[in-house]
mmCIF file of C-alpha atoms in Angstrom:
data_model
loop_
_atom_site.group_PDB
_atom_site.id
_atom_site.type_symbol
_atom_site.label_atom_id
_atom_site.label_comp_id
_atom_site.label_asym_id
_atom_site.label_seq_id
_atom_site.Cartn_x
_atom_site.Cartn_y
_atom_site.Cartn_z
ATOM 1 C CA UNK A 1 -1.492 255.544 134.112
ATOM 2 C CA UNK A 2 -2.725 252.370 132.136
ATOM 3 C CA UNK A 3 -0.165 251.944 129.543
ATOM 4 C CA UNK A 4 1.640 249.446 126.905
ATOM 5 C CA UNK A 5 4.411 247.987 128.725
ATOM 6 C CA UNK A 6 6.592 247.894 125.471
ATOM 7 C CA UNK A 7 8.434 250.584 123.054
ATOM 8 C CA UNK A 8 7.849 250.933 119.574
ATOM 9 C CA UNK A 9 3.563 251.174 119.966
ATOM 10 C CA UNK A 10 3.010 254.895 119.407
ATOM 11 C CA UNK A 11 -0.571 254.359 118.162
ATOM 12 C CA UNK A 12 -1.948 252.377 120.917
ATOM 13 C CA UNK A 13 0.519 254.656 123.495
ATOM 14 C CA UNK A 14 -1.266 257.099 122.002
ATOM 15 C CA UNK A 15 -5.241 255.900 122.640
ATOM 16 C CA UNK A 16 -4.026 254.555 126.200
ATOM 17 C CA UNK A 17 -2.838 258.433 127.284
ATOM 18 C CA UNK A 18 -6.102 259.624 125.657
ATOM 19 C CA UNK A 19 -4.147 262.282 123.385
ATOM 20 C CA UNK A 20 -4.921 262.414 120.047
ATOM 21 C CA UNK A 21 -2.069 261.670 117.730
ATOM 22 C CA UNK A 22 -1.108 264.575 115.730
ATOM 23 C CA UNK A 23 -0.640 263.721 111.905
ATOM 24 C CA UNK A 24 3.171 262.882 112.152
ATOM 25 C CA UNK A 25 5.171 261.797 115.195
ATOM 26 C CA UNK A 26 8.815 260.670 116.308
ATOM 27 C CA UNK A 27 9.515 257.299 117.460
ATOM 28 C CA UNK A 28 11.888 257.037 119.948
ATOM 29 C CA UNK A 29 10.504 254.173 121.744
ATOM 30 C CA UNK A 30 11.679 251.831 119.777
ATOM 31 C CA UNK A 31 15.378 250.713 119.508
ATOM 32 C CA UNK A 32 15.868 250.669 115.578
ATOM 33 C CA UNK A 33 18.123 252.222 114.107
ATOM 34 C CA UNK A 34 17.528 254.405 111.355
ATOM 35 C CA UNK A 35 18.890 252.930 108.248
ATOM 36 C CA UNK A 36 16.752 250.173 107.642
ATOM 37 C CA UNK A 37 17.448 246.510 106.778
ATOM 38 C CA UNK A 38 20.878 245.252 104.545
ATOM 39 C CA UNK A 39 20.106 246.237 101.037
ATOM 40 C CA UNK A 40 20.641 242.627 99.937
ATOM 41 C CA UNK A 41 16.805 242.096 101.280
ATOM 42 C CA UNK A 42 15.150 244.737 99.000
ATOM 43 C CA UNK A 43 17.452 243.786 95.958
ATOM 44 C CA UNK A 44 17.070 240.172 96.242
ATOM 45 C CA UNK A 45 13.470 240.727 97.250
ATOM 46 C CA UNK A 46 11.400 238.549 94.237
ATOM 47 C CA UNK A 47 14.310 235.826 94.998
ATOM 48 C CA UNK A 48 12.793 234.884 98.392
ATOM 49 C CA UNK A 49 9.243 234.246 96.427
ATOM 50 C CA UNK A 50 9.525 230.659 96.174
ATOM 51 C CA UNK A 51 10.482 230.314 99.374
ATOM 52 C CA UNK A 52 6.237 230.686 100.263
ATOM 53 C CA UNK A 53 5.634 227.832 98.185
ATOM 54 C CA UNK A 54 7.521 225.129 100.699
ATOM 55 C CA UNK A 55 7.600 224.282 104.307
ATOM 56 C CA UNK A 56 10.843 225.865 105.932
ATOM 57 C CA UNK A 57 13.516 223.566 107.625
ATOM 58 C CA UNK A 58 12.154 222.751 110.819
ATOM 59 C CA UNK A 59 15.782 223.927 112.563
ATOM 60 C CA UNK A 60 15.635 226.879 111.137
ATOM 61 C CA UNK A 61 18.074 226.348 108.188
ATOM 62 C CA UNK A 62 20.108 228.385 106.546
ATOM 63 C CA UNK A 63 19.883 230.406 109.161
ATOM 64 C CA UNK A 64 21.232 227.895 112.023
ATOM 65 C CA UNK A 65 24.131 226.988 110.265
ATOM 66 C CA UNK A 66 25.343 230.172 109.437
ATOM 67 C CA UNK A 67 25.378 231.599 113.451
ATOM 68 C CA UNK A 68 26.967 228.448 113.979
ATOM 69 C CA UNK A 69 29.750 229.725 111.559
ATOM 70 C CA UNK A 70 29.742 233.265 112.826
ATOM 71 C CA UNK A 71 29.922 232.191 116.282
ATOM 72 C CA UNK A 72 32.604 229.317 115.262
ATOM 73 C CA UNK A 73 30.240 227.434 117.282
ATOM 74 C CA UNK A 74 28.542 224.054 116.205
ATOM 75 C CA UNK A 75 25.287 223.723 115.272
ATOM 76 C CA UNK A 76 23.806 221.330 118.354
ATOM 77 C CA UNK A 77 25.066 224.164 120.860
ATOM 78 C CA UNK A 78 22.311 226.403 118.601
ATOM 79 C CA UNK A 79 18.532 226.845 118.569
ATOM 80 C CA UNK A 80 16.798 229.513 116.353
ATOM 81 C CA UNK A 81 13.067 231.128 117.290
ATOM 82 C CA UNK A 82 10.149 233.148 116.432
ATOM 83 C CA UNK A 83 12.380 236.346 117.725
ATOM 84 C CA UNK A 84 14.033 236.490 121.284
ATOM 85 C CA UNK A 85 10.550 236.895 123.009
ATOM 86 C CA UNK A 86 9.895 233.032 122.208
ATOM 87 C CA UNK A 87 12.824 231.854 123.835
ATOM 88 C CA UNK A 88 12.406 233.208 127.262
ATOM 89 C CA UNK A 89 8.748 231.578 126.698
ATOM 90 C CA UNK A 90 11.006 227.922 126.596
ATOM 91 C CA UNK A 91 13.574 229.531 129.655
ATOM 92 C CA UNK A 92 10.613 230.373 131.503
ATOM 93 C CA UNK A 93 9.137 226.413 131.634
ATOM 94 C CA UNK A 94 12.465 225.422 132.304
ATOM 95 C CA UNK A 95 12.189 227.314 135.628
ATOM 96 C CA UNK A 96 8.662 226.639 136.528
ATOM 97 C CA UNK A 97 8.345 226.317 139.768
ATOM 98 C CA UNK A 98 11.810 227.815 140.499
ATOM 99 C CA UNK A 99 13.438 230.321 142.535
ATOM 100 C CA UNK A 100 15.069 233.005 139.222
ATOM 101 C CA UNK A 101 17.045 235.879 140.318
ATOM 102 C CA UNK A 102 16.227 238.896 137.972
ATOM 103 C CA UNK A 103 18.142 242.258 138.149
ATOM 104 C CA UNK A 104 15.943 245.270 138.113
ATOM 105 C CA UNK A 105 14.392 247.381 136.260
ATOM 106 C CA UNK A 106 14.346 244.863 133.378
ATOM 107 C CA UNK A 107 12.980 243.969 130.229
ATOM 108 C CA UNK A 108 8.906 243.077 130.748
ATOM 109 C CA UNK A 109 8.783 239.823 129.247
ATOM 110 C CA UNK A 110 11.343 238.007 131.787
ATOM 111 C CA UNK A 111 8.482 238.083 134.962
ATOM 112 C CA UNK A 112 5.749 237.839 132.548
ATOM 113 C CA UNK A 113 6.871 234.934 130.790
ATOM 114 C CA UNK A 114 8.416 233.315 134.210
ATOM 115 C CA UNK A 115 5.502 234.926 135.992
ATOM 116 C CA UNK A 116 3.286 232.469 133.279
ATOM 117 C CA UNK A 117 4.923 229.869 134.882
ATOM 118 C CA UNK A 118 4.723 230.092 138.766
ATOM 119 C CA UNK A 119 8.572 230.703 138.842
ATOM 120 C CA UNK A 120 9.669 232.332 142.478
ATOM 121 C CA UNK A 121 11.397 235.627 141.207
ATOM 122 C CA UNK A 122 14.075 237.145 143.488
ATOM 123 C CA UNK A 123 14.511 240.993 142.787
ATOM 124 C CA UNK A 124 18.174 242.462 142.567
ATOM 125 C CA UNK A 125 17.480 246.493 142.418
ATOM 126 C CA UNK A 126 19.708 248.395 140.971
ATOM 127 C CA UNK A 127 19.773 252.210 141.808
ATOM 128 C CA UNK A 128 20.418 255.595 139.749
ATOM 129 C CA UNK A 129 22.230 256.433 143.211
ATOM 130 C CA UNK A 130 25.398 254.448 141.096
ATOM 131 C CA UNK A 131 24.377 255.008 138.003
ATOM 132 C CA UNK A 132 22.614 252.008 137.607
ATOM 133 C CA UNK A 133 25.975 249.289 137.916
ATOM 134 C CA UNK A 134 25.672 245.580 138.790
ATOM 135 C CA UNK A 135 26.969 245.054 142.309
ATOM 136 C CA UNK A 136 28.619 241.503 141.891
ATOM 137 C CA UNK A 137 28.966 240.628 144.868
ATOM 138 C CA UNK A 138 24.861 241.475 145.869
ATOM 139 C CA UNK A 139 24.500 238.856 142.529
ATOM 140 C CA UNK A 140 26.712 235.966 144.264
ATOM 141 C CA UNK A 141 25.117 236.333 147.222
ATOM 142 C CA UNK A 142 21.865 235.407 145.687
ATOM 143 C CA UNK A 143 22.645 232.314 144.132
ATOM 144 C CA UNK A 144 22.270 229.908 146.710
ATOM 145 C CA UNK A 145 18.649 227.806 145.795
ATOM 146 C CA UNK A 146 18.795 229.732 142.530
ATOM 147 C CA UNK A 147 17.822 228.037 139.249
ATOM 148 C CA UNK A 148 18.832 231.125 136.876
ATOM 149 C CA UNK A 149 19.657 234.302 137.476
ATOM 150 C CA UNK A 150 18.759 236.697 134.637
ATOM 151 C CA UNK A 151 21.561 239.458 133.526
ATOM 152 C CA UNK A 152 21.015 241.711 130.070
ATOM 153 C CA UNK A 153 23.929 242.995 128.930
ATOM 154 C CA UNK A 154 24.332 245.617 127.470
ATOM 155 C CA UNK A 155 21.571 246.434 129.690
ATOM 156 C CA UNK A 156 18.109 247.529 129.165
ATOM 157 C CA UNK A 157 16.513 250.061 129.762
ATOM 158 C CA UNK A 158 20.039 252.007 130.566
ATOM 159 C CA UNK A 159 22.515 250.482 128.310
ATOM 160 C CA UNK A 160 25.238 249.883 130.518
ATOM 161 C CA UNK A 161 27.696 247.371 129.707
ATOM 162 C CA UNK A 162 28.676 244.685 132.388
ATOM 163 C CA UNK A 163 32.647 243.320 131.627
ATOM 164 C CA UNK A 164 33.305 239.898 130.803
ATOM 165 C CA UNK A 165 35.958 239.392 133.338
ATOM 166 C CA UNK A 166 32.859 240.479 135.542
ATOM 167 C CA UNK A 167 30.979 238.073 133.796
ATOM 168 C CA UNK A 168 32.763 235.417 134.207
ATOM 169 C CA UNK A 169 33.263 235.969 138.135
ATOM 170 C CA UNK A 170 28.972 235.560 138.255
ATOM 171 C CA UNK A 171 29.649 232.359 135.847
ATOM 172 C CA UNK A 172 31.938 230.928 138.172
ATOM 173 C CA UNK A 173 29.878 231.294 141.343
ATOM 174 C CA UNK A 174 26.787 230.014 139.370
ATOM 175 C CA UNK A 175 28.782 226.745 138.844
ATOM 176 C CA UNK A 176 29.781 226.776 142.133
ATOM 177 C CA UNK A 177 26.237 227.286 143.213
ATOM 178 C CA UNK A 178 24.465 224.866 140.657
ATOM 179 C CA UNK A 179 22.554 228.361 138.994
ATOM 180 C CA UNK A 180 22.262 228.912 135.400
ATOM 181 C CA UNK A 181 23.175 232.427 134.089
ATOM 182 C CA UNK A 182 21.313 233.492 131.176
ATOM 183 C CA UNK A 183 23.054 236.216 129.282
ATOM 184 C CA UNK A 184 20.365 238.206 127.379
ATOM 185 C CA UNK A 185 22.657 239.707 124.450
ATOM 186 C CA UNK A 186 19.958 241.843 122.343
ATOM 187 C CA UNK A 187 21.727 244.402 121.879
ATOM 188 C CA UNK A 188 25.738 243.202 121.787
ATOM 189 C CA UNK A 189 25.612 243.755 118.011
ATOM 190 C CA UNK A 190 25.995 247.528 118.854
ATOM 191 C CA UNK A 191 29.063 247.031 120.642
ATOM 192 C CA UNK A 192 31.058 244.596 118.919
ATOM 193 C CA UNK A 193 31.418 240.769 119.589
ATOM 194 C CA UNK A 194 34.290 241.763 121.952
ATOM 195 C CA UNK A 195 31.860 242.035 124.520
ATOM 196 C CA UNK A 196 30.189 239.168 124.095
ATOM 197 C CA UNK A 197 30.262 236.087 126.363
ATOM 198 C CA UNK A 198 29.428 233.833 123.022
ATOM 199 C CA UNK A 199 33.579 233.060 122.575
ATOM 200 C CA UNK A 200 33.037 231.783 125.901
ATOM 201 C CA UNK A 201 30.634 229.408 126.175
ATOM 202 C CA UNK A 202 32.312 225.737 125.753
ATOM 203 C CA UNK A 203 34.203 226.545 128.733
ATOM 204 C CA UNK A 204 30.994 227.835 131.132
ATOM 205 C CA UNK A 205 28.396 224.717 130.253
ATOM 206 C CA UNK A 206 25.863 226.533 132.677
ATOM 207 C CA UNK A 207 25.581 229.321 130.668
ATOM 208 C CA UNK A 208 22.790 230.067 128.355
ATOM 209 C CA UNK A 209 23.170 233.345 125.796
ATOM 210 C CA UNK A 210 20.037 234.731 124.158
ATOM 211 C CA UNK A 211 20.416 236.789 120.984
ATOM 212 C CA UNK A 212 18.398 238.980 118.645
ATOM 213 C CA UNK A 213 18.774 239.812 114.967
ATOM 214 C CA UNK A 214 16.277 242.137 115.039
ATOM 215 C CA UNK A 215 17.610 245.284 116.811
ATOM 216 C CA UNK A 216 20.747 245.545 114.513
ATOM 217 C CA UNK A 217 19.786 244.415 111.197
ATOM 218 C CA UNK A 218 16.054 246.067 111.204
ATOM 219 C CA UNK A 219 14.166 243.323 110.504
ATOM 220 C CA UNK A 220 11.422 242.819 113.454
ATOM 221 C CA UNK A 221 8.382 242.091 111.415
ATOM 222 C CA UNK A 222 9.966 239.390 110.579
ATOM 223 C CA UNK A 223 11.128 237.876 114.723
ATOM 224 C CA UNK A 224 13.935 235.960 114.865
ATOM 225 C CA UNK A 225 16.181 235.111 117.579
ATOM 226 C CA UNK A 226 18.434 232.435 118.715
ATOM 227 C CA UNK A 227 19.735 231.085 121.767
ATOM 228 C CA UNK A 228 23.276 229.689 122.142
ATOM 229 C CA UNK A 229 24.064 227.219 124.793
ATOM 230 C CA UNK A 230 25.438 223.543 125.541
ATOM 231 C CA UNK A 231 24.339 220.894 123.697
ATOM 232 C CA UNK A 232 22.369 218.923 126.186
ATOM 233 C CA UNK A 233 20.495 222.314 127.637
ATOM 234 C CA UNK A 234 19.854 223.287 123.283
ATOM 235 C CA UNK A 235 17.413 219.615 123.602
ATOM 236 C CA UNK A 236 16.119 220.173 126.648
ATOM 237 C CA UNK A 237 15.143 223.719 125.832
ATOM 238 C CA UNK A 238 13.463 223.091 122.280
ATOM 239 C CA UNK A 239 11.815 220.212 123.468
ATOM 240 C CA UNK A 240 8.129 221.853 123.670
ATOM 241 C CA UNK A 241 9.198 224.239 120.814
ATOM 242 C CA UNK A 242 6.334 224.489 117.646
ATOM 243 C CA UNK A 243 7.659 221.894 114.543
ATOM 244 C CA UNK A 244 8.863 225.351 112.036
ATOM 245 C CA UNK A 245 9.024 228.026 114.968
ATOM 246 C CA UNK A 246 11.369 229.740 112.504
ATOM 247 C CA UNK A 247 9.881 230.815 108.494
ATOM 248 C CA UNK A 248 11.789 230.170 105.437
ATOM 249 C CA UNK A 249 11.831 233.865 104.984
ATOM 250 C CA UNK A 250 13.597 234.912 108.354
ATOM 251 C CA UNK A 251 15.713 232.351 108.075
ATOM 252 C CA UNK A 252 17.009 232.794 104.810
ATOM 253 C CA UNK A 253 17.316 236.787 105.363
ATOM 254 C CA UNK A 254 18.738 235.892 108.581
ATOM 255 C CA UNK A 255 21.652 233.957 107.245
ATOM 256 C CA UNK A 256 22.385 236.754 104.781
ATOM 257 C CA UNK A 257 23.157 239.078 107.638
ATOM 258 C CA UNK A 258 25.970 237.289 109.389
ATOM 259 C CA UNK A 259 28.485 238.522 107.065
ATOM 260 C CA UNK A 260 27.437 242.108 107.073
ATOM 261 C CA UNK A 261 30.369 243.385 109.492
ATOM 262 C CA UNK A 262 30.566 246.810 107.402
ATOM 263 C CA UNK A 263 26.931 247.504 107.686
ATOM 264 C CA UNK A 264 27.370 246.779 111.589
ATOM 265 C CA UNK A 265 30.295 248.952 111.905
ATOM 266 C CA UNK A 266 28.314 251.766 110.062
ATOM 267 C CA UNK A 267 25.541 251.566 112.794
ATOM 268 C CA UNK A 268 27.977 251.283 115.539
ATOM 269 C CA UNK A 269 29.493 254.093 114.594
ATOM 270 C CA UNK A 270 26.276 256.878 113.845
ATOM 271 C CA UNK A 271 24.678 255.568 117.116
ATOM 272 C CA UNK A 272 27.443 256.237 119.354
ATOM 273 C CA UNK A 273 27.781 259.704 117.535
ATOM 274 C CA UNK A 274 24.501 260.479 118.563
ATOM 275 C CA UNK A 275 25.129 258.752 121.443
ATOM 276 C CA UNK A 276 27.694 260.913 122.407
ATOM 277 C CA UNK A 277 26.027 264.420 121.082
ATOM 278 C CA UNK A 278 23.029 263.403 123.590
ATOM 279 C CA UNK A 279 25.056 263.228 126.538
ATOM 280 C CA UNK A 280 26.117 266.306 125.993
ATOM 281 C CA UNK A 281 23.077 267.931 125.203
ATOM 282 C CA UNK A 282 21.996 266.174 129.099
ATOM 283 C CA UNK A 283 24.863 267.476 130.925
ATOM 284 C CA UNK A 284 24.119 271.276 129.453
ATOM 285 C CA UNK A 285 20.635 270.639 130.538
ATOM 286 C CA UNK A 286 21.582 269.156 134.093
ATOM 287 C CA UNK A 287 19.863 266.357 132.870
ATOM 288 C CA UNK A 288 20.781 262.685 134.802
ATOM 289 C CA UNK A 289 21.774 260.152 131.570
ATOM 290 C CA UNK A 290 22.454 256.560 132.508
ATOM 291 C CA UNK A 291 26.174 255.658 130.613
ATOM 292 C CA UNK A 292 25.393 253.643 128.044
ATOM 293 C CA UNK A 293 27.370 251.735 125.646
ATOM 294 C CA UNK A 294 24.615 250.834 122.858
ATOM 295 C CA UNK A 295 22.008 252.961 120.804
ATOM 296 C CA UNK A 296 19.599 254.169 122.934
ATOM 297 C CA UNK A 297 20.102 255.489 126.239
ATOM 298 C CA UNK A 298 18.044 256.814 129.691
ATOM 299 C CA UNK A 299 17.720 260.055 130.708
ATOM 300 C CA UNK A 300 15.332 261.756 133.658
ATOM 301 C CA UNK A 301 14.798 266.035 134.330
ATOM 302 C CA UNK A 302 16.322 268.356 136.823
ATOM 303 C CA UNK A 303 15.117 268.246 140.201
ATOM 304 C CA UNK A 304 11.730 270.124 140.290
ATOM 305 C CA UNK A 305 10.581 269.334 136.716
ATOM 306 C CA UNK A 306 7.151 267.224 136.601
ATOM 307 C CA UNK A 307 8.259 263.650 134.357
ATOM 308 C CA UNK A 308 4.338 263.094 134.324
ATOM 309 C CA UNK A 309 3.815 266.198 132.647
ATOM 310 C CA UNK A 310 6.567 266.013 130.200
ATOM 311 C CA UNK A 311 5.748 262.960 128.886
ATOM 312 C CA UNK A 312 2.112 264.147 127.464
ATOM 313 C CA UNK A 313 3.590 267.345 126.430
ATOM 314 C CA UNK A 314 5.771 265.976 124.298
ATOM 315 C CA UNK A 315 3.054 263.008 123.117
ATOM 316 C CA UNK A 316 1.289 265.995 122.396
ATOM 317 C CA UNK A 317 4.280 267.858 120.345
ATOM 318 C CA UNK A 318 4.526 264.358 118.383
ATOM 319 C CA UNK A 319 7.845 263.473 120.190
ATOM 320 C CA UNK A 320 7.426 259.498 121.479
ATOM 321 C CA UNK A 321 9.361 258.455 124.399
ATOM 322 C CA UNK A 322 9.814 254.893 126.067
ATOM 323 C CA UNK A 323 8.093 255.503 129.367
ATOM 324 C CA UNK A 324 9.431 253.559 132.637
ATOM 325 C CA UNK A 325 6.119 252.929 134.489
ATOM 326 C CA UNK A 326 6.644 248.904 133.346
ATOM 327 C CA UNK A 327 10.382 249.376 134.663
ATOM 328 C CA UNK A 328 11.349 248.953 138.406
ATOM 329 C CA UNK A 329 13.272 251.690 140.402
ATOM 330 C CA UNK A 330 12.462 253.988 137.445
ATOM 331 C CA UNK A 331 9.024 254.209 137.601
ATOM 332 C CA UNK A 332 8.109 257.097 135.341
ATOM 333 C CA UNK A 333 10.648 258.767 136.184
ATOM 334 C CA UNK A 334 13.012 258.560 133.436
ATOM 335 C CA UNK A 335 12.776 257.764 130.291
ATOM 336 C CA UNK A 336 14.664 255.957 126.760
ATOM 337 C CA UNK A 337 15.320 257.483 123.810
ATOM 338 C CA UNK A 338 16.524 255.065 120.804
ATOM 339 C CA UNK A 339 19.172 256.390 118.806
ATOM 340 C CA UNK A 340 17.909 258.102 115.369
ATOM 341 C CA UNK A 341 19.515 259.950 112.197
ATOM 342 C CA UNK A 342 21.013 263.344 112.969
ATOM 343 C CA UNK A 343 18.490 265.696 111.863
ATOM 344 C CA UNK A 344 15.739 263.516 114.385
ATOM 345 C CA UNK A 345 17.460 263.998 116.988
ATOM 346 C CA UNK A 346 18.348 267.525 116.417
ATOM 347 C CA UNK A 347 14.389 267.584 116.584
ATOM 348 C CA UNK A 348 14.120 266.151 119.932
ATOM 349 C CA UNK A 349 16.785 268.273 121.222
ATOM 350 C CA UNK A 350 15.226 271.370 120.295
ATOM 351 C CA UNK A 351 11.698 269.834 121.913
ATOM 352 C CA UNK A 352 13.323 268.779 125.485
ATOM 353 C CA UNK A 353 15.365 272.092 125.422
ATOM 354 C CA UNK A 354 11.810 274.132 124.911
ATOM 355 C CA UNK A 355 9.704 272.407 127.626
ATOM 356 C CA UNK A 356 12.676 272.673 130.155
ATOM 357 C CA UNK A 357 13.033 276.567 129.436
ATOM 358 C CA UNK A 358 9.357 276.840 129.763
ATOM 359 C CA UNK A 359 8.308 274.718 132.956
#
């Protein structure tokens, strides 16, 4: 089945299955939550006009100062870009040519973009047989010859969280081993900065942390991301980078959103909710659900129920799921679900619990 290797296209998911859409669907491909962006953007909106009428800062300003602040960071050890997606374009011709250790399944763009640039990938699987957790010691033992070894965390498509004391064990044998670890944080903001590696980071030079402001504060039409790292890899890594990667608009949003630590809490707080009620809902329907710490989560059928054939059904019932095909070791065989407001997912509930009484 010839199909979009990303979320959040239900449209062209749509044309590529060869169903036709019915008038309204359900996204739950995507990973954004429900509430939409901070109000500041809509209520400041005719503020940001002039901001069209000038070049932005070529580093990305206000915006780079401002994570630097957040992250109590300073500004050389950070590099804003045109979302996340562009910064694993800069990792990957770092590596080109290079042996990269990627845990699997994983998100698309990491072999594409490394892929892109004749990197030597090394496959880690992980398994549902343990739910999916990172053996540590299988990651050490890979290091050797490594350039980078790629770990997302919380981790997508499942949402488990790895530990930072586990972390920091895989930190300390990259150093040991001369390997980079490159922490892909897109969706940390979900847990808290607790679990981030970011307070870190002075103290493990080889690491490199990639970030997203995208997934928590709603804003991906306008892509921005930023990568945090020592000062020396922050030049090297921008070095090929386009002169104003970054618009005035994002950045200036961008900066606004640092601050936000209600409107974070609020999401935290309804996704694990519905988090929590769909976990549940799984173990009633001896469904298997990968544990996940963030807002979306990864779920596959009882034994003897056709995924193939559940997926169209519920394309055709308007219900749109994150397929696995493009992830490996799940293969179509389970599937995401972002988190969504209550009555949504009351929705999908009702859908999944109707097919599985029926087939």
């Amino acid at each position: 089945m010839n199909l979009p290797n990303h979320g959040a296209n239900p449209l062209r998911l749509y044309s590529q299955s060869g169903i036709e859409p019915p008038e309204k669907f359900l996204d739950f491909s995507d990973n954004i939550h429900p509430f939409g962006p901070p109000s500041f953007i809509k209520e400041n909106w005719s503020g940001f006009y002039p901001l069209l009428n000038a070049y932005p800062d070529p580093h990305a300003e206000p915006f780079r100062t401002a994570a630097a602040a957040y992250h109590q960071l300073e500004t050389d050890q950070i590099a804003a870009a045109n979302g996340a997606a562009e910064i694993f374009t800069w990792l990957a011709r770092r590596y080109r040519g290079k042996r990269v250790i990627l845990l699997e399944p994983a998100f698309s763009e990491y072999r594409q973009t490394l892929e892109a640039e004749s990197a030597v990938i090394s496959e880690i699987q992980l398994s549902s047989e343990n739910n999916w957790q990172v053996n540590v010691d299988a990651v050490k033992a890979e290091l050797g010859n490594s350039a980078a070894v790629y770990i997302c965390n919380p981790h997508n498509p499942t949402g488990i969280l790895l530990t930072v004391e586990k972390l920091k064990e895989i930190a300390d044998s990259c150093c040991a081993a001369g390997c980079e670890l490159v922490i892909d944080e897109a969706f940390i903001d979900f847990i808290g900065e607790e679990a981030s590696f970011a307070e870190y980071l002075s103290s493990y030079p080889q690491v490199i942390i990639v970030r997203s402001m995208t997934k928590m504060y709603a804003i991906a039409g306008l892509r921005l991301g930023y990568v945090l790292a020592a000062p020396k890899k922050i030049s090297e890594l921008t070095e090929g980078a386009a002169h104003w990667n970054v618009n005035a608009l994002s950045a200036t949003i961008g900066s606004g959103c640092f601050p936000l630590e209600d409107y974070r809490q609020t999401i935290r707080l309804a996704a694990n909710k519905e988090r929590n009620k769909m976990i549940q809902f799984f173990i009633e329907e001896n469904c298997r659900f990968s544990n996940s710490q963030a807002n979306f989560l990864s779920f596959s059928l009882p034994d003897g129920k056709d995924p193939d054939l559940f997926f169209q059904d519920m394309l055709k019932k308007g219900i749109v799921l994150r397929h696995t095909y493009s992830f490996k070791g799940m293969d179509g065989r389970w599937f995401r679900i972002g988190m969504k407001s209550d009555a949504v997912m009351d929705r999908l509930r009702e859908e999944i619990s109707l097919w599985l009484a029926q087939k």
